GROMACS .gro file of C-alpha atoms in nm:
model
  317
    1UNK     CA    1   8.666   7.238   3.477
    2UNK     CA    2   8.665   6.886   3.566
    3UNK     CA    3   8.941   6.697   3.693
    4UNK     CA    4   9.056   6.401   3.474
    5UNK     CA    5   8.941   6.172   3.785
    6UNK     CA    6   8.601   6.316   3.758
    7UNK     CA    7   8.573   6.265   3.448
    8UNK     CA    8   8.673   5.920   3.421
    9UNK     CA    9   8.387   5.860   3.716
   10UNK     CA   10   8.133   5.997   3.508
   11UNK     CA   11   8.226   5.759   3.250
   12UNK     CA   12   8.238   5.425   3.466
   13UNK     CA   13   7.937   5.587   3.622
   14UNK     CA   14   7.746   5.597   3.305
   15UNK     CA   15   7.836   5.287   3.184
   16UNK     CA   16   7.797   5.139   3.526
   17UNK     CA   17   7.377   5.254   3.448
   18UNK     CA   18   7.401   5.136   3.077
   19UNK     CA   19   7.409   4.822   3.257
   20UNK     CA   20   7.208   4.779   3.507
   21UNK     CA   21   6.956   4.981   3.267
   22UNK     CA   22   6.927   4.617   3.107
   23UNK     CA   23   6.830   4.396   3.385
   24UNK     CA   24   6.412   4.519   3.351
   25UNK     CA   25   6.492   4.466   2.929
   26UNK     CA   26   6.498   4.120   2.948
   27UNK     CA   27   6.214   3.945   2.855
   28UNK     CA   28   6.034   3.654   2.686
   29UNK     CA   29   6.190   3.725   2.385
   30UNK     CA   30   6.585   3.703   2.572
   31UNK     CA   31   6.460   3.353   2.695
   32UNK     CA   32   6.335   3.241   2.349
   33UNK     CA   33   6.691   3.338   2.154
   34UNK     CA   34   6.859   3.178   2.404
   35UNK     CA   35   6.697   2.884   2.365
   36UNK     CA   36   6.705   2.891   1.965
   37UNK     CA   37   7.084   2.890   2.072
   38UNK     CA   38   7.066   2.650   2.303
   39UNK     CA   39   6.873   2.382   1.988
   40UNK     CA   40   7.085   2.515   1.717
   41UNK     CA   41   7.201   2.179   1.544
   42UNK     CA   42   7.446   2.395   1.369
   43UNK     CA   43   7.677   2.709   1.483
   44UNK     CA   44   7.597   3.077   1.587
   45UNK     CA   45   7.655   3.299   1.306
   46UNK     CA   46   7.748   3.624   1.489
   47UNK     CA   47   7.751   3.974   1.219
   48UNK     CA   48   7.811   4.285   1.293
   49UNK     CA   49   7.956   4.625   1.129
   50UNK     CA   50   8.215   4.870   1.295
   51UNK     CA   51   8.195   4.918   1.649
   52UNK     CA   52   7.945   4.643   1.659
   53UNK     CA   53   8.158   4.414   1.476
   54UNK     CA   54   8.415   4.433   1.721
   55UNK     CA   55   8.164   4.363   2.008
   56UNK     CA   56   8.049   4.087   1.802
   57UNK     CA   57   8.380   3.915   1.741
   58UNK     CA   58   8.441   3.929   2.086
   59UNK     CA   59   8.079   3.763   2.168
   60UNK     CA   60   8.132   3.495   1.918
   61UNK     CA   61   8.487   3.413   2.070
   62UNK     CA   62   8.326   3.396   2.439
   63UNK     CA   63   8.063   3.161   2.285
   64UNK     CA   64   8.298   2.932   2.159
   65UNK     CA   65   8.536   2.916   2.436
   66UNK     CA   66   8.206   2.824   2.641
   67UNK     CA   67   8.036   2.576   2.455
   68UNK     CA   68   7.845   2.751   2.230
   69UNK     CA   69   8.048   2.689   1.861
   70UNK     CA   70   8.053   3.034   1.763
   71UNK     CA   71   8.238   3.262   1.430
   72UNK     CA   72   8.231   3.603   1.338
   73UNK     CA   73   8.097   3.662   0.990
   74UNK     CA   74   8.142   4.065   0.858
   75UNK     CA   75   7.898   4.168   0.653
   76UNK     CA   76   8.090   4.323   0.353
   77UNK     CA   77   8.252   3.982   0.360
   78UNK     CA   78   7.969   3.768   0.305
   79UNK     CA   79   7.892   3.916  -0.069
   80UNK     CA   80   8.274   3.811  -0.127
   81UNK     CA   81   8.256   3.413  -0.053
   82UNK     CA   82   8.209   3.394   0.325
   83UNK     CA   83   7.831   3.317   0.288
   84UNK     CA   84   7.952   2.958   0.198
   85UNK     CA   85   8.009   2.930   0.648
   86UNK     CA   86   7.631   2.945   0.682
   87UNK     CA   87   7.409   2.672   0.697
   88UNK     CA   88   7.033   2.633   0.755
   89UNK     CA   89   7.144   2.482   1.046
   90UNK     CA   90   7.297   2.786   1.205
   91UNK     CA   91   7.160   3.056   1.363
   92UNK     CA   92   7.268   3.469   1.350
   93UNK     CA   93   7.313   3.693   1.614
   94UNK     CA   94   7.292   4.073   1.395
   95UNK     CA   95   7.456   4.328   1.616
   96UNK     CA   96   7.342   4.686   1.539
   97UNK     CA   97   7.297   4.965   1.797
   98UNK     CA   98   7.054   5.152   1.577
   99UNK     CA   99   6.917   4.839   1.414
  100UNK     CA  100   6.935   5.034   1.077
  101UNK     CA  101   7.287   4.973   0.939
  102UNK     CA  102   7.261   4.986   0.558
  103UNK     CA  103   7.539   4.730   0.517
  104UNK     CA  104   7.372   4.485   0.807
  105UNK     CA  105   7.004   4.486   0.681
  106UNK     CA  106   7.120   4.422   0.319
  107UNK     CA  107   7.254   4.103   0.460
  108UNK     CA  108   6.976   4.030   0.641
  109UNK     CA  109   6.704   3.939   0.312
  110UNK     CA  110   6.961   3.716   0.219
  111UNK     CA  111   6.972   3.512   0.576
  112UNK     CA  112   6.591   3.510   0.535
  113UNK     CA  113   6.628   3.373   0.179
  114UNK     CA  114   6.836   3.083   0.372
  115UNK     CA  115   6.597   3.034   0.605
  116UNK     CA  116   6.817   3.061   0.872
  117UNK     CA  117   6.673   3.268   1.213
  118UNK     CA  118   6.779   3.569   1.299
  119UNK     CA  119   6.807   3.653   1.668
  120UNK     CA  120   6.891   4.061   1.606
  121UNK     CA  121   7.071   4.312   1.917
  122UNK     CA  122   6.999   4.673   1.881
  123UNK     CA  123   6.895   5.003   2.093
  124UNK     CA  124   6.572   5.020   1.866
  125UNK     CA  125   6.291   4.760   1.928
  126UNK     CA  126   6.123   4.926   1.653
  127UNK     CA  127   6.394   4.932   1.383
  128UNK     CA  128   6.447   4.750   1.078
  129UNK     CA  129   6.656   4.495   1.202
  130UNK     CA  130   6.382   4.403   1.495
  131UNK     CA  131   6.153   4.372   1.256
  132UNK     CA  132   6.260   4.097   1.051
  133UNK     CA  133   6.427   3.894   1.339
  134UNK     CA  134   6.299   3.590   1.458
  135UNK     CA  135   6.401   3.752   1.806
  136UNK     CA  136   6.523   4.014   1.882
  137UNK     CA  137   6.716   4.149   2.239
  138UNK     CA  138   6.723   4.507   2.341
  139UNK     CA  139   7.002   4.682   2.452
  140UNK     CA  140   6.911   5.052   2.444
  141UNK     CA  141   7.075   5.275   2.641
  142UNK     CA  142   7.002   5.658   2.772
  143UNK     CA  143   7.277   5.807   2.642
  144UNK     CA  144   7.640   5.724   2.569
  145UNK     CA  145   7.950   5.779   2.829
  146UNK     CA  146   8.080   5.984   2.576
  147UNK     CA  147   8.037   6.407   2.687
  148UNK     CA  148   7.925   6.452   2.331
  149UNK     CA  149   7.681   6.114   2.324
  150UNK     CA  150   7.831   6.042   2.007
  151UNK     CA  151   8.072   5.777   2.072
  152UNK     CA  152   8.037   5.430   2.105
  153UNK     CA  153   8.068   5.400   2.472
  154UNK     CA  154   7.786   5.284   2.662
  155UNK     CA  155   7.601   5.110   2.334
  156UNK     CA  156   7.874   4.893   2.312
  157UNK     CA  157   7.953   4.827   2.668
  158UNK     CA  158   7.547   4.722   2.697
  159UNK     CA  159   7.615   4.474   2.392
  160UNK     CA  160   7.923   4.316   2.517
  161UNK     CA  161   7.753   4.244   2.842
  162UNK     CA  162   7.427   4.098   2.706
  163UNK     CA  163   7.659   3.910   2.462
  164UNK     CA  164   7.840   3.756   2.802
  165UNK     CA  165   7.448   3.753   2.960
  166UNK     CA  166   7.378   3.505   2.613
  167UNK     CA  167   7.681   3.328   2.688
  168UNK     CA  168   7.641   3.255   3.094
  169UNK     CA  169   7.290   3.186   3.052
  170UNK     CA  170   7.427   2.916   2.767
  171UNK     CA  171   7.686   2.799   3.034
  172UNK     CA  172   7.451   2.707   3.271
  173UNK     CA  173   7.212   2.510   3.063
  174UNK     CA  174   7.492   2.278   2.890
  175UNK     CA  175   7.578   2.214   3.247
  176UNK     CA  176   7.933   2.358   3.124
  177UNK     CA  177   8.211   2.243   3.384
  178UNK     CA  178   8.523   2.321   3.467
  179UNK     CA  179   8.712   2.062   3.226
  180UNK     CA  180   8.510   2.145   3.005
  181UNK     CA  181   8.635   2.497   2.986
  182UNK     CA  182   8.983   2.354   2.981
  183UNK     CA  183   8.952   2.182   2.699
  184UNK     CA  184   8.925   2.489   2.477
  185UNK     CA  185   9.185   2.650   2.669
  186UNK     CA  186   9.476   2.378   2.703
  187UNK     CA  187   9.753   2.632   2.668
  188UNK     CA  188   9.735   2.866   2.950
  189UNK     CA  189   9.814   2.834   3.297
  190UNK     CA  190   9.354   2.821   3.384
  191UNK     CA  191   9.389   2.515   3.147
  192UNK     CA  192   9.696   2.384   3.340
  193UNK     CA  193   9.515   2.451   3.662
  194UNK     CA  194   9.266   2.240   3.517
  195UNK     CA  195   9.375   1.983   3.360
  196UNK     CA  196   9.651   1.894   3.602
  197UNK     CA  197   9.515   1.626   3.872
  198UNK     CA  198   9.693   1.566   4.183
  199UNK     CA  199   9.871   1.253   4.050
  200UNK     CA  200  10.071   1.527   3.871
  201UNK     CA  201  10.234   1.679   4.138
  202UNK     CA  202  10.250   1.517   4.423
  203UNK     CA  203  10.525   1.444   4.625
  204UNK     CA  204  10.498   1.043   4.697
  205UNK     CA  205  10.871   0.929   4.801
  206UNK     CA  206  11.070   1.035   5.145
  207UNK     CA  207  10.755   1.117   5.329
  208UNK     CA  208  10.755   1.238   5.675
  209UNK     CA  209  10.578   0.914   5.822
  210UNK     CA  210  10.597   0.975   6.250
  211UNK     CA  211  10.451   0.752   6.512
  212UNK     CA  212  10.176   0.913   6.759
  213UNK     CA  213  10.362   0.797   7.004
  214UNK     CA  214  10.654   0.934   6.942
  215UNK     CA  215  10.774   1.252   7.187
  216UNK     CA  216  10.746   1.606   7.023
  217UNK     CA  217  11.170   1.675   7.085
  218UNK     CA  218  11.243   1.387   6.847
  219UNK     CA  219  10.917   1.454   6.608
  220UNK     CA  220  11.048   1.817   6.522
  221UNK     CA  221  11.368   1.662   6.414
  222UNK     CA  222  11.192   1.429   6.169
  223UNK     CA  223  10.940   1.710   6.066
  224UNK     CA  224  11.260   1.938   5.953
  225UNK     CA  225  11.388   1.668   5.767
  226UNK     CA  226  11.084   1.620   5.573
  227UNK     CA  227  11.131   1.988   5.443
  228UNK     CA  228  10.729   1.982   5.456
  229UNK     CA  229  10.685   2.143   5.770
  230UNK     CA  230  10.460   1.854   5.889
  231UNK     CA  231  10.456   1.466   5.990
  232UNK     CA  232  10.203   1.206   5.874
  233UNK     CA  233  10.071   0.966   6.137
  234UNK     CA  234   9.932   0.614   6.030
  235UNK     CA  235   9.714   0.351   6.116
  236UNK     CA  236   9.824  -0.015   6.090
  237UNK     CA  237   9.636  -0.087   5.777
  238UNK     CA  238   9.805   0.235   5.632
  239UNK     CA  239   9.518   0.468   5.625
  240UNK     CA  240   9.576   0.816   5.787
  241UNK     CA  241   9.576   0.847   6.178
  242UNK     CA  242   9.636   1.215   6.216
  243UNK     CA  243   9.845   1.520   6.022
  244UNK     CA  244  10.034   1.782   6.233
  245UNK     CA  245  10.239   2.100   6.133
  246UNK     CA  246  10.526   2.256   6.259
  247UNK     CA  247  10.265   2.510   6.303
  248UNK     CA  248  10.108   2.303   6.555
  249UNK     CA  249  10.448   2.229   6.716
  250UNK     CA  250  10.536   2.588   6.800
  251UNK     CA  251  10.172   2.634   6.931
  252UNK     CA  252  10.199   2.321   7.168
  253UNK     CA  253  10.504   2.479   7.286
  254UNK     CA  254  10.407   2.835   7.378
  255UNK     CA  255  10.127   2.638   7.541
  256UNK     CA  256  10.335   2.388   7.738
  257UNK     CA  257  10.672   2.547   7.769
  258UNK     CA  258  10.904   2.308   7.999
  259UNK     CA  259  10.621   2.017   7.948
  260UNK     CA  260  10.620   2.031   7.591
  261UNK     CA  261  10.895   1.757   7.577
  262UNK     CA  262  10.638   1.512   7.767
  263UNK     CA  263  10.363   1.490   7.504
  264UNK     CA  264  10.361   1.282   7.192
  265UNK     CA  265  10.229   1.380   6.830
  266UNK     CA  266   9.942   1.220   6.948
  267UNK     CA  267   9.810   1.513   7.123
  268UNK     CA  268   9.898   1.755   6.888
  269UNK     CA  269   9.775   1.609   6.552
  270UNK     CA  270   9.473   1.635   6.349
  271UNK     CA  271   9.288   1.298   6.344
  272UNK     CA  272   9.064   1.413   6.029
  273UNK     CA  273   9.305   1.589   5.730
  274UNK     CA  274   9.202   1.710   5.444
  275UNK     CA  275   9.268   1.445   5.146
  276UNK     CA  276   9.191   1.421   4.764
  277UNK     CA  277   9.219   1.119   4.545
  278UNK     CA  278   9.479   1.094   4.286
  279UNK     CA  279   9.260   1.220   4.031
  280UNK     CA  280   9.179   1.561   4.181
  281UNK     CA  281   9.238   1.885   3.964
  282UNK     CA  282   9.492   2.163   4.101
  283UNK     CA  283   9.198   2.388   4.006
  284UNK     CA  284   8.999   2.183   4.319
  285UNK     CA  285   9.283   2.123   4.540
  286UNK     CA  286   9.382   2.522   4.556
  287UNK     CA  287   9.032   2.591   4.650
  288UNK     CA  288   9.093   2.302   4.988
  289UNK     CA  289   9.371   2.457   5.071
  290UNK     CA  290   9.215   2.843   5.069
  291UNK     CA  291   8.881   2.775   5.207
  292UNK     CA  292   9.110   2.584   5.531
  293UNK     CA  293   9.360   2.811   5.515
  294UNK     CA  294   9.612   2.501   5.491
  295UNK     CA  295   9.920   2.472   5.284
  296UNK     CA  296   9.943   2.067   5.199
  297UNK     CA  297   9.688   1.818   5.156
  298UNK     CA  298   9.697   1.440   5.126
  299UNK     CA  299   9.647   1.246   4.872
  300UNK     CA  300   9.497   0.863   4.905
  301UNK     CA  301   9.363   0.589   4.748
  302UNK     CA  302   9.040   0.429   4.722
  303UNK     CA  303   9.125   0.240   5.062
  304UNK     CA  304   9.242   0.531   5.192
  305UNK     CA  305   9.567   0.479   5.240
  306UNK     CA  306   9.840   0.743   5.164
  307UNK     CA  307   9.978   0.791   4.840
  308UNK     CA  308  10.148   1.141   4.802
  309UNK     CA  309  10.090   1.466   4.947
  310UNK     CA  310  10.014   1.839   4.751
  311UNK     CA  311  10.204   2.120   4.900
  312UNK     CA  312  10.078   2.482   4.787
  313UNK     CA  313  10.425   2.526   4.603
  314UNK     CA  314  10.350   2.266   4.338
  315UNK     CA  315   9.992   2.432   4.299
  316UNK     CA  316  10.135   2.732   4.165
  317UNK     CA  317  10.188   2.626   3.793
   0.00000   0.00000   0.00000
């Protein structure tokens, strides 16, 4: 018998194929319901029963966090007063893994009747529901992850990626960005991240302003005073001469031992620091600060001059 690990293999395994199993499905007709989406004046109508109704929630809620104004309509609903959401400017997405779903394809004559297209996902290029589609995108699959291939498993899985395939592909046309994203997602701490600019949370009084010519002995006193474990060199116009860390302190001494105490920030600093403007997202400044493997960055003004500076601390909101 199987171990549980093995079995749970098998199952990411499977589903792991369902997948990739896709990639050679996609075809002319894929490119033509995405744009249909992409035109729609209106919203996307996404329908769906069961299992497929859950995937299909779930697509319609990606949609609309992405762009793509998006609502979940259940079938069995729609002879009960939810109709009354869809207009000819719309367009549905049908969900169905067998494309025959008595309770779907009774809805569908009356989307036709609307004359509203119908972009239909199923397993079955030949079913019902493909037929009277405007488009339609197929997701068949082998067989399911489940050891009886009965279960919802890898259908499902296949929908709910080419749902997030729709949605990326969507994404990327709008020319979606980053605040754009946060705007539908203000609460959380992504919509913090990037929403909040620099301006936000820098630190702009007290800084750690050194001379370059002042001698490393007296520099590490002013450095631990600025409790930002580095000093801030400027020119005379107040633009940024060079940055150096305490980091680059205890380096410079290892290197020069007894010397040390004869050198001046000047040798030790970095003449070209990372800096953002005012304006910069958290989202944007994190990523500085990773990709140089730094933990502050400074923040000037259009002349360049020094304004704040962004420690990694106040990043973490």
């Amino acid at each position: 018998m199987k171990s549980i690990r093995e079995i749970a293999t098998q199952a990411l395994q499977d589903e792991a194929q369902a997948l990739t199993d896709l990639i050679p499905l996609l075809d002319e007709q894929f490119d033509k319901a995405v744009d249909l989406m992409l035109h729609c004046s209106g919203k996307v109508i996404v329908t769906g029963v069961g299992k497929s109704g859950h995937v299909g929630a779930k697509i319609a809620a990606t949609l609309s966090s992405t762009g793509t104004p998006a609502v979940f309509v259940n079938p069995l609903d729609a002879y009960h007063g939810d109709l009354g959401v869809i207009t000819k400017d719309d367009v549905v997405l049908a969900l169905s893994n067998s494309g025959q779903t008595d309770e779907l394809l009774r809805f569908v004559p009356i989307i036709i009747h609307m004359e509203v297209p119908i972009i239909g996902m199923s397993g079955n290029p030949k079913s019902l529901l493909a037929k009277y589609s405007t488009y339609h995108i197929n997701v068949k699959v082998e067989k399911e992850a489940c050891p009886l291939n009965l279960a919802p498993t890898s259908s499902t899985t296949a929908a709910l990626a080419m749902g997030d395939a729709l949605a990326i592909c969507l994404m990327e046309l709008r020319n979606f960005k980053p605040q754009d994203f946060a705007q539908f997602h203000p609460g959380g701490e992504l919509g913090k991240r990037l929403l909040t600019t620099a301006a936000d949370v820098m630190l702009s009084e007290n800084l750690p302003f050194i001379p370059a010519t002042m001698h490393l002995g007296e520099a590490i006193i002013k450095v631990s005073a600025g409790k930002l474990g580095l000093g801030i060199s400027l020119n005379e116009d107040g633009t940024v001469a060079g940055v150096f860390t305490d980091g680059d302190i205890r380096r410079a001494m290892e290197r020069w031992q007894a010397a040390f105490f004869d050198h001046t920030v000047s040798d030790i600093m970095t003449r070209t620091p990372k800096t953002v403007t005012a304006d910069a997202r958290i989202s944007d400044i994190q990523r500085v600060m990773n990709d140089n493997k730094i933990h502050n960055v400074l923040v000037v003004d259009e002349k360049k001059r020094i304004i704040g500076v962004v420690d990694r601390y106040a990043c973490d909101i």
